[in-house]
Coordinates of C-alpha atoms and ligand atoms in Angstrom, one line a residue:
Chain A
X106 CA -7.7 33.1 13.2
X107 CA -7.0 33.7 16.9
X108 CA -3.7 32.2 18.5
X109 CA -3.1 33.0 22.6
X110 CA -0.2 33.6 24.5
X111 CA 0.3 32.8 28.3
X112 CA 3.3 34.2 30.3
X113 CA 3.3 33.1 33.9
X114 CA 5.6 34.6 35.6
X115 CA 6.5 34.3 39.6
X116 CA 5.0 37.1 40.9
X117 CA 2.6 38.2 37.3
X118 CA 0.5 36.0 35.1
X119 CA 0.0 38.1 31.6
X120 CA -2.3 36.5 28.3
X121 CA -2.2 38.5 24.8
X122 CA -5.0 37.0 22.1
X123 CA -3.7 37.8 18.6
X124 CA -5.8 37.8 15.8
X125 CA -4.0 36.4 12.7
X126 CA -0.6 37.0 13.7
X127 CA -0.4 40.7 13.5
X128 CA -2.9 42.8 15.7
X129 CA -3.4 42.3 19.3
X130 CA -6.9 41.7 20.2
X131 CA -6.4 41.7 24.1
X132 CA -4.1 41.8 26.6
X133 CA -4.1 41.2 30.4
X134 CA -1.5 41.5 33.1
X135 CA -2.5 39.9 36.7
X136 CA -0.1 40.6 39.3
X137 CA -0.2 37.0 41.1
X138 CA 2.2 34.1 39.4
X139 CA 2.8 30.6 39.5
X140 CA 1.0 28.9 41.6
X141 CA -1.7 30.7 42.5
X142 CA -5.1 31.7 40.8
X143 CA -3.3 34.1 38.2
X144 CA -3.2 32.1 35.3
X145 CA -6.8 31.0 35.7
X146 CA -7.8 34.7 36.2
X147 CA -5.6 36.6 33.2
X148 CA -6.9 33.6 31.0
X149 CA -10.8 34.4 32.2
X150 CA -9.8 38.4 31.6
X151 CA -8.7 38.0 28.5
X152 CA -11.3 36.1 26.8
X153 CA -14.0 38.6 28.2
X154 CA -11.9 41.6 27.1
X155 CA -11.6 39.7 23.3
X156 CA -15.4 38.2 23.6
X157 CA -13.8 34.7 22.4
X158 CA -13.4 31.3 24.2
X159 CA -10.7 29.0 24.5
X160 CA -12.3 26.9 21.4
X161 CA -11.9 30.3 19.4
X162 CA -7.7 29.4 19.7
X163 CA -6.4 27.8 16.9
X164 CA -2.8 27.7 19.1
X165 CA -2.0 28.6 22.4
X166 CA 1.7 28.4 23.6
X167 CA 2.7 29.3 27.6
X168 CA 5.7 30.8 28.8
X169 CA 7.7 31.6 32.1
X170 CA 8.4 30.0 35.0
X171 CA 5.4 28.5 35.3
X172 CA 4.9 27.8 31.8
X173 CA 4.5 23.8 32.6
X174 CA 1.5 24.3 34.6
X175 CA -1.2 25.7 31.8
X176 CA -3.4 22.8 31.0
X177 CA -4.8 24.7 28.5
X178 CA -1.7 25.2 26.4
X179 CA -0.7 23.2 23.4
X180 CA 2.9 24.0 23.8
X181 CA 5.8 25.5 25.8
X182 CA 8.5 27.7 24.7
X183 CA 11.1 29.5 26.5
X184 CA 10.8 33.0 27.8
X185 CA 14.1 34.2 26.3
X186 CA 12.7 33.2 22.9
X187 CA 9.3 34.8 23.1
X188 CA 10.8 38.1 24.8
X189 CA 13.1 38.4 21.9
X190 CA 9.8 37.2 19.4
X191 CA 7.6 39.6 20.8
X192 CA 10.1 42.9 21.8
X193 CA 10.8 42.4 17.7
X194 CA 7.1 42.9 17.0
X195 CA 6.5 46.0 19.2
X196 CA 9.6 47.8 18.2
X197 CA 11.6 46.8 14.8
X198 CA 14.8 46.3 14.4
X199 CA 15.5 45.9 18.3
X200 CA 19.1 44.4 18.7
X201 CA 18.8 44.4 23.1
X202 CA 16.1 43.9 25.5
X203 CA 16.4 45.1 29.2
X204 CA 13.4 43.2 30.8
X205 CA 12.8 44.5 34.3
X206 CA 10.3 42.3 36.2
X207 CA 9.2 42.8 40.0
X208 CA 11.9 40.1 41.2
X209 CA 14.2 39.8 38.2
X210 CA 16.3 41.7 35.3
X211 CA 17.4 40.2 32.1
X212 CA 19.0 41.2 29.6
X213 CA 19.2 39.4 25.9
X214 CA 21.5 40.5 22.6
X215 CA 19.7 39.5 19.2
X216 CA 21.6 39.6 16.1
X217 CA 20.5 41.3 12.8
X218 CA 17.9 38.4 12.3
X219 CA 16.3 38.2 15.4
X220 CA 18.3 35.7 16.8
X221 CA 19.1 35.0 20.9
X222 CA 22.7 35.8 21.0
X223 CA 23.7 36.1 24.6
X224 CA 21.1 36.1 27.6
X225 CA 22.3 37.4 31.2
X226 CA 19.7 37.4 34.0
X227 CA 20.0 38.4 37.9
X228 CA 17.3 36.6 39.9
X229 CA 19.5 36.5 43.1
X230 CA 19.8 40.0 44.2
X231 CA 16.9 42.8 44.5
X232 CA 19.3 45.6 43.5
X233 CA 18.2 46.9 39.7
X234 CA 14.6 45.2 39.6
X235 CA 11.6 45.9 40.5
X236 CA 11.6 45.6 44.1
X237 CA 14.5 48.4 44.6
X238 CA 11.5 50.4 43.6
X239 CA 9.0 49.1 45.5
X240 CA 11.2 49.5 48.5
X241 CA 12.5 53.2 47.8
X242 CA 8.6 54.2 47.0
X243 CA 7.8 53.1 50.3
X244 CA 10.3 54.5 52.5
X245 CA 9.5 58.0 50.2
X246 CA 6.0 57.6 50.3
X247 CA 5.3 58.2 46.6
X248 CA 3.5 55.2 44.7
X249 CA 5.6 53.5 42.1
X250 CA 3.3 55.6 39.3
X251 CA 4.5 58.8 40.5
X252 CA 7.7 58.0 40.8
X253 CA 8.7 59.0 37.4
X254 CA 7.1 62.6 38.1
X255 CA 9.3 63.1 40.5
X256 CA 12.5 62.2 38.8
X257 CA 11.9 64.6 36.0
X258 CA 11.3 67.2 38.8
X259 CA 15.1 67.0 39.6
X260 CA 17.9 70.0 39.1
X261 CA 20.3 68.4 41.7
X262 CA 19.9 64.0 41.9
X263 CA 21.3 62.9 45.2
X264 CA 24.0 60.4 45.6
X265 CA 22.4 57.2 46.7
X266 CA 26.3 55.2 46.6
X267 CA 25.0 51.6 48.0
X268 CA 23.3 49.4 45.2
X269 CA 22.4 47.2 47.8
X270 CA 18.6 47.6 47.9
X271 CA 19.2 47.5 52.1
X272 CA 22.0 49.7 52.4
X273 CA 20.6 52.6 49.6
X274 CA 17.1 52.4 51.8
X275 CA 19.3 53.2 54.9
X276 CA 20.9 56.3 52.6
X277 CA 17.2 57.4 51.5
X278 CA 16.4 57.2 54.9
X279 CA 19.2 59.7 56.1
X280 CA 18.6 61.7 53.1
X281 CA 15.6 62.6 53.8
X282 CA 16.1 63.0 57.3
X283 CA 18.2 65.9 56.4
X284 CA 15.5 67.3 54.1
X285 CA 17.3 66.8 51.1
X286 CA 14.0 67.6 48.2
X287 CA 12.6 64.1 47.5
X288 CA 12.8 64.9 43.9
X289 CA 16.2 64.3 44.4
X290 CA 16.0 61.5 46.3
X291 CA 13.9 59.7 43.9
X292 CA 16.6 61.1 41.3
X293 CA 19.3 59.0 42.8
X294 CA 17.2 56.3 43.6
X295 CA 16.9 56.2 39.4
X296 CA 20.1 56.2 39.2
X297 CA 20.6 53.3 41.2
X298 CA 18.7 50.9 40.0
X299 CA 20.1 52.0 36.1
X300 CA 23.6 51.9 37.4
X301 CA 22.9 47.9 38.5
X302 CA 20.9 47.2 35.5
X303 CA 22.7 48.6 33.1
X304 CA 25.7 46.7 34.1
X305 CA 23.3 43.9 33.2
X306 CA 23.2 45.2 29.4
X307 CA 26.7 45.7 29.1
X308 CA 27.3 42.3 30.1
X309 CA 25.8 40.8 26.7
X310 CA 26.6 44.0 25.3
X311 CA 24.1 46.8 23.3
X312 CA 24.5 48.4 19.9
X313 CA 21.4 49.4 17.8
X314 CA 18.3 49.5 19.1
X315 CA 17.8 49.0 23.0
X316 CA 14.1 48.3 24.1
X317 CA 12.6 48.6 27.5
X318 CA 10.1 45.5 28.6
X319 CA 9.1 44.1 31.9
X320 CA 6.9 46.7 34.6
X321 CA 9.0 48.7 35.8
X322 CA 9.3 50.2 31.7
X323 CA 6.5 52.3 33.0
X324 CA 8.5 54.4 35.0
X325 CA 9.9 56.5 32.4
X326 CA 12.4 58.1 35.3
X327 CA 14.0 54.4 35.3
X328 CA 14.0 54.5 31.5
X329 CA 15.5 57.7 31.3
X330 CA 18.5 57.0 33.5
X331 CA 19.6 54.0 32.0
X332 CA 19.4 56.0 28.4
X333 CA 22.0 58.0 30.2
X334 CA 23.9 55.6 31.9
X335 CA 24.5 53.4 28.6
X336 CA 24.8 56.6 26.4
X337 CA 22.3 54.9 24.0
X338 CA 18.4 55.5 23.2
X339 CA 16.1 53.2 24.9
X340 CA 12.9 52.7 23.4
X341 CA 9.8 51.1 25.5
X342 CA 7.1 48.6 24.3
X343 CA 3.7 49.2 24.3
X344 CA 2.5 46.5 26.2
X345 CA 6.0 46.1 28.3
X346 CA 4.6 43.8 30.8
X347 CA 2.7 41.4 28.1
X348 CA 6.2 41.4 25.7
X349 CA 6.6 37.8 26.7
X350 CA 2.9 36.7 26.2
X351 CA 2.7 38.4 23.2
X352 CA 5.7 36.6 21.7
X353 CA 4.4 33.2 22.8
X354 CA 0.8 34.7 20.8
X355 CA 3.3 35.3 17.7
X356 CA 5.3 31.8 17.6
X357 CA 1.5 30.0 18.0
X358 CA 0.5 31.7 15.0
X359 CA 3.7 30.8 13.2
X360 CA 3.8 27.2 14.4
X361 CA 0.2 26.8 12.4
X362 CA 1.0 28.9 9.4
X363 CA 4.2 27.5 8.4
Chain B
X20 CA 52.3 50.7 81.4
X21 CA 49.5 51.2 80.0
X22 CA 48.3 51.3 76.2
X23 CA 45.4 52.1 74.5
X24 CA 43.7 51.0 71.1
X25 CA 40.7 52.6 69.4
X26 CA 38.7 50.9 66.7
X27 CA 36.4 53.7 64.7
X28 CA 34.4 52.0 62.5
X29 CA 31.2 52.8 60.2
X30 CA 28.9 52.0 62.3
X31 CA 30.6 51.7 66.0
X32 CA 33.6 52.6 68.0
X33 CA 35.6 50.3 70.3
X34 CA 38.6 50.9 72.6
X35 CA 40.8 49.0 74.8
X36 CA 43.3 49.6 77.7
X37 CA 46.0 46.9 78.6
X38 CA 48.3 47.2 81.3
X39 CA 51.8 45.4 80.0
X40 CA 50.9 44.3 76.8
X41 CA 49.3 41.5 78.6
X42 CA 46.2 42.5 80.5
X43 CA 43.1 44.0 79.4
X44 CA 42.2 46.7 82.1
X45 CA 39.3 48.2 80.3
X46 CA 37.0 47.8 76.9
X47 CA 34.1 49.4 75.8
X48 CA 32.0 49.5 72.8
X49 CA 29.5 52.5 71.7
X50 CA 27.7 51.5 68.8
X51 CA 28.1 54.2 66.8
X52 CA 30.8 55.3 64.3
X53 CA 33.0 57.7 62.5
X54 CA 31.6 60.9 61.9
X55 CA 29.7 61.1 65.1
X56 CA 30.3 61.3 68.7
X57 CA 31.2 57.8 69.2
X58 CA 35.0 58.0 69.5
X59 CA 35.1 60.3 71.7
X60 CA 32.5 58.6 73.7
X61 CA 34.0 55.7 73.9
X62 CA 37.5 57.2 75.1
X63 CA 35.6 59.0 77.6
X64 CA 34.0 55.4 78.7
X65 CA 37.0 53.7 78.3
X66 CA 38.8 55.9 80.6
X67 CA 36.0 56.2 83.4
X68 CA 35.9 52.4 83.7
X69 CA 39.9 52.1 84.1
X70 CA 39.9 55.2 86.4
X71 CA 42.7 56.5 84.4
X72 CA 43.7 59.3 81.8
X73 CA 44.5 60.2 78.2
X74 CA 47.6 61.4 80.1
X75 CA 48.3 58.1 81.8
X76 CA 48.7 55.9 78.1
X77 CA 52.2 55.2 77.2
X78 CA 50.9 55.0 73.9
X79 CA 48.2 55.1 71.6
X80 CA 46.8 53.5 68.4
X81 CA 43.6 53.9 66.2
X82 CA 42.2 51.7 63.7
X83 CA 39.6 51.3 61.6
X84 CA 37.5 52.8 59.1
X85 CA 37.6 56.4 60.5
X86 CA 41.3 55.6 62.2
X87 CA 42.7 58.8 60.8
X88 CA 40.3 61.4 62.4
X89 CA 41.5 60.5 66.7
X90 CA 43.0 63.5 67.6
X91 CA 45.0 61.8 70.7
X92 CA 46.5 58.7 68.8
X93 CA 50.1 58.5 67.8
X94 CA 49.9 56.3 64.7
X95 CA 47.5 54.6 62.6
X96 CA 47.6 50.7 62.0
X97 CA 45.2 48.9 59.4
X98 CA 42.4 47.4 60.9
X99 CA 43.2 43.7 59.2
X100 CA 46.4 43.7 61.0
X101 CA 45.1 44.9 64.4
X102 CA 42.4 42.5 64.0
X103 CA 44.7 39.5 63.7
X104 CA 47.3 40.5 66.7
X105 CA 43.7 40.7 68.6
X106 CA 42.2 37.4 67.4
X107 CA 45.7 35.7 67.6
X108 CA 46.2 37.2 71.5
X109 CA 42.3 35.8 72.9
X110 CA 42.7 32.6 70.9
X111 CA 46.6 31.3 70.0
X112 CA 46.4 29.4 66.4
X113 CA 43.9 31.1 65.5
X114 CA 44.4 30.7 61.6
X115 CA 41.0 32.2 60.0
X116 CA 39.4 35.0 61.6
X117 CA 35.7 35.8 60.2
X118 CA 34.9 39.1 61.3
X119 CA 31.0 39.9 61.0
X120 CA 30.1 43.3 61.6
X121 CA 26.7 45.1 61.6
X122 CA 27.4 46.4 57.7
X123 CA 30.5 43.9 56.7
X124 CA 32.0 41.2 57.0
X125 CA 35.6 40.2 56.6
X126 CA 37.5 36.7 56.3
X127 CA 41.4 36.9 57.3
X128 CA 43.6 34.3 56.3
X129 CA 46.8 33.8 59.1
X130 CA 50.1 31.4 58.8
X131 CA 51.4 29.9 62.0
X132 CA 53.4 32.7 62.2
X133 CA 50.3 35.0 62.5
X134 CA 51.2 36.9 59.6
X135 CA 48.0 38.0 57.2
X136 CA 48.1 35.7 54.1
X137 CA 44.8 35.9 52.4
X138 CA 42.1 38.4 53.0
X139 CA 38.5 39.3 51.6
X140 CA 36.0 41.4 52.4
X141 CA 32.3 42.0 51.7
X142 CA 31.2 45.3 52.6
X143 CA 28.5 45.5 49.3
X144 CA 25.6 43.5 50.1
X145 CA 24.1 43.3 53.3
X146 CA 23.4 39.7 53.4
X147 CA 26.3 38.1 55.3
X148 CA 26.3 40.9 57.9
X149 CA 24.6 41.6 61.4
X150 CA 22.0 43.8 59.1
X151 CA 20.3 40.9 57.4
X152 CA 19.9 39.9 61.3
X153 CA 18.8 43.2 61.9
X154 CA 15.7 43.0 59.6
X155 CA 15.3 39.3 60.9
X156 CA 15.1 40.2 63.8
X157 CA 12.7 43.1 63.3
X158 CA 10.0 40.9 60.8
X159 CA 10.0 37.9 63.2
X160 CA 10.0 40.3 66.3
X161 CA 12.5 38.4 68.3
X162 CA 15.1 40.2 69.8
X163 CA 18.7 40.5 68.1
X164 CA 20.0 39.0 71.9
X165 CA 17.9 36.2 71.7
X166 CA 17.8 35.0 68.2
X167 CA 20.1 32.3 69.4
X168 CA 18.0 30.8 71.8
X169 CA 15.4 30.6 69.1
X170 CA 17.9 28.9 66.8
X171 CA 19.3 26.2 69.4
X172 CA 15.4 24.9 70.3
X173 CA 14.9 24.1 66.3
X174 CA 14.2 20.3 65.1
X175 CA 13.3 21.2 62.0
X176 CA 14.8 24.8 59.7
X177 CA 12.8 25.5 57.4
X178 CA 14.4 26.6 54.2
X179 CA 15.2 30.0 53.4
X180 CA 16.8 29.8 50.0
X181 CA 17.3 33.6 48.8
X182 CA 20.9 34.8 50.4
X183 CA 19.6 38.5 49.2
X184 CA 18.0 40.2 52.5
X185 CA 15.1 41.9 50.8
X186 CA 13.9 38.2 49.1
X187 CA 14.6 36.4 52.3
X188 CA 12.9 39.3 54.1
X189 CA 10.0 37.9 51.9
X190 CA 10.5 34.5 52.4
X191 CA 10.3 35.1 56.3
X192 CA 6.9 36.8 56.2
X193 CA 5.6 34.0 54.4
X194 CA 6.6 31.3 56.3
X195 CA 5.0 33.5 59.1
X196 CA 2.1 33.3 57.4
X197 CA 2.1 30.1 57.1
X198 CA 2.9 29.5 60.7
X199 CA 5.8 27.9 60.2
X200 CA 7.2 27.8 64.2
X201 CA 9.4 30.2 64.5
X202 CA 12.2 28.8 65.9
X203 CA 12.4 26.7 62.5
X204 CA 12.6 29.7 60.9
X205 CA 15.2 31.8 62.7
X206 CA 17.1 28.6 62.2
X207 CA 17.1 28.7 58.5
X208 CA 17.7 32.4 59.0
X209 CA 21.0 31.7 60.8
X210 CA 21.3 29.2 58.2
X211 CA 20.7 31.7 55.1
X212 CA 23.3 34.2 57.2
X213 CA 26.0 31.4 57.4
X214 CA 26.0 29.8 54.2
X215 CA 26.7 34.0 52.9
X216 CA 29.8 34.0 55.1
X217 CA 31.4 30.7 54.9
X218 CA 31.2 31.7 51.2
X219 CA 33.9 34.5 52.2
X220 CA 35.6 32.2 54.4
X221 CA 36.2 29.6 51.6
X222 CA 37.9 32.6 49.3
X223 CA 40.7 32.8 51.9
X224 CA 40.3 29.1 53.0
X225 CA 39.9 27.5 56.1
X226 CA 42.0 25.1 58.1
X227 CA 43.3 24.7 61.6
X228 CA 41.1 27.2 64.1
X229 CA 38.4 29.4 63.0
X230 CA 37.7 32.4 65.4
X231 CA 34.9 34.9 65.1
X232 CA 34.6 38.4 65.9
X233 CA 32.6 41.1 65.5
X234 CA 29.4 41.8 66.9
X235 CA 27.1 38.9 65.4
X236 CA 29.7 36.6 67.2
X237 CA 27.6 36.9 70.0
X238 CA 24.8 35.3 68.4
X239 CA 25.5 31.7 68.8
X240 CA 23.1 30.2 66.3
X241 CA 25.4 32.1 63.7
X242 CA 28.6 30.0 64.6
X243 CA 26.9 26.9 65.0
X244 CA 25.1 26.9 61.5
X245 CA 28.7 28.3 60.3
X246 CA 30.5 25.7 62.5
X247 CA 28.4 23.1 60.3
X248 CA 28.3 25.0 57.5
X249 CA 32.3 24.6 57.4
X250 CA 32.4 21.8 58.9
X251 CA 34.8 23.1 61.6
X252 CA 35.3 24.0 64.7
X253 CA 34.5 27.8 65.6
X254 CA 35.9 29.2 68.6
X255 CA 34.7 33.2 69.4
X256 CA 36.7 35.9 71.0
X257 CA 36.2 36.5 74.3
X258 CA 35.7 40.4 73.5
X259 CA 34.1 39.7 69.8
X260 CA 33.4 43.6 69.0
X261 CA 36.6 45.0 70.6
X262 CA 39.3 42.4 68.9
X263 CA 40.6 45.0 66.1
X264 CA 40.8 47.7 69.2
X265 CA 42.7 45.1 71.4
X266 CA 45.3 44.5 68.6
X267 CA 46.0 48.1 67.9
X268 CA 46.6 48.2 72.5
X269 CA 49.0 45.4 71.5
X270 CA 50.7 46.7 69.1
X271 CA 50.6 50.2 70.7
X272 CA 52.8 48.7 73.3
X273 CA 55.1 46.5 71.2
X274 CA 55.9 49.4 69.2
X275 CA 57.4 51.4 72.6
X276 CA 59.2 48.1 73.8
X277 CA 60.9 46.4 70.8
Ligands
LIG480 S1 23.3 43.5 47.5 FE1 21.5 43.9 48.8 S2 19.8 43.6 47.4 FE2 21.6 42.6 46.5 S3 21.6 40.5 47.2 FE3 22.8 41.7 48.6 S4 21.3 42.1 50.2 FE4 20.1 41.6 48.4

């Protein structure tokens, strides 16, 4: 039995087809959102990557902001619910998720049972998402996949002081006018963004296990700094950008199978 | 007798000679700031356009971020209290001074005395200050001198709802693209800009007269859209950028003639 799950986000559209509740058949992240061709086009992917059709779903739930907007979809259901459903299934026992999309970061506690505790989210400033990056990568001219590369190259991170996403750019921008190594540039730019999202976590709180979702969980440089800004171990998912469409996959099959 | 104040800020240095404690002989702004040449720029300006010398000053004050580094003054005064002996000397009853500056702004709460009551600051985030104009001005390729012109021939903003510079940045290059006229949207710029700082105002409060300074006081979109953000009248210093430096002239000469 195949149940689907549809997260459309603002600026990503992501589907996951799970086949009986446990194993993921296919997943697919589109980088265009809500209101535009995205959900159309990770829906089409993800049937041809799975070889199914939408009369193979015995359940499809959407998710995200533009969750009300899937014609297809039998049901909606929050993304702080299937975030928390579907970080559970990648990694066990998670008690926080740090969720760092291209325009947001959120952060959600979960008790023992898997249960939303507390839920903080920043949509208002680009300091500690995804778009810090975007910006630093540019202004260094190293794309967002090497970024990580270079943050492990580091002996000596440079102090990037501003979390403002305009005023550290500025900083970058002087720093590398004095030939500072970009490995270290990129270093401090890490630490940035951790410093502001990690400020995030500590706001509902972490303890246990603290997962990693959300793009920019592919930069393991940004995953590494905010392990050692929060003193903690920060696993990733293995789908971090489909965590939320994968959830929505999970809570379909368990709406049918009760 | 003359007097002299100096204003060393982050990002630019500002001086003032008055002649009596009453008449402004000379002001000049160089827009850079601590750490560079700038003071001693503008002293050297400063002193060319009065025709007179360091030699000639009955006394002298700094001020400012970088006050303590001006090797010819002969005391140090905050810049929040120079700024309000400047503001309350170009416009009497002034109560509320909002300072914007090109990285911060400041809100300055005064009782009819002219004593400092209240005060707040942003100097963390760039939206609010003359560097979310900055990148305005830059994406819509209007000139920071005439942004106001463009603001003043709107009929009809168009909405720019992120306060945070790098969304709004966004927000701005779509609207372009979607060729919104651009007057609408440097007036929802202004409008974006002024809904940031009447937020600082409204910490310290805001009664009686409103007076701006600092160098986006010269934009007069900004204190329009903040005149109706308010609801108040907004007057602006004659000398917007050279207020603090004019205060710490007056006080430079009250201190020698108490
Ligand atoms: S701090 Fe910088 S990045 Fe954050 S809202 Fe302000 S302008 Fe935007």
């Amino acid at each position: 039995m195949y149940t689907l799950g549809i997260d459309v986000g603002s600026s990503s559209s992501k589907a996951v087809i799970l086949e009986d509740g446990k194993t993921i058949t296919a997943q697919r992240v589109v980088e265009i959102g809500t209101g535009s061709s995205g959900p159309e086009k990770v829906l089409d992917e993800v049937f041809k990557e799975a070889n199914l059709t939408v009369d193979d779903m015995a359940n499809i739930i959407s998710t995200g902001f533009g969750r009300f907007n899937v014609e297809c979809a039998k049901g909606e259901i929050s993304e702080i619910t299937c975030h928390a459903k579907g970080a559970l299934f990648e990694i066990p026992g998670t008690t926080t998720i740090l969720d760092i999309g291209g325009q947001d970061v959120k952060a959600i506690k979960l008790n023992g049972q898997g249960m939303v505790m507390q839920f903080a989210m920043n949509d208002k400033c680009a300091a500690g998402t995804g778009r810090f990056l975007d910006v630093m990568s540019k202004v260094l001219e190293i794309p967002m996949s090497e970024m990580g590369d270079w943050y492990f190259k580091s002996k000596n991170p440079a102090p990037v002081s501003s979390t403002c996403t305009v005023f550290a750019e500025s900083e970058v921008i002087s720093l590398l006018a004095k030939k500072i190594p970009k490995e270290d540039i990129v270093a401090g730019v890490h630490r940035s963004i951790a410093s502001k999202a990690s400020a995030l976590v500590r706001r509902v709180g972490v303890d246990g296990t603290l997962t990693m979702t959300g793009g920019v969980a592919r930069d393991l440089g940004v995953v590494d700094a905010i392990s050692r800004e929060l003193g903690v171990e920060v696993k990733v998912a293995a789908h971090p950008q489909a965590v939320g469409a994968l959830g929505a996959a999970l809570l379909a099959y368990e709406k049918i199978n009760r």
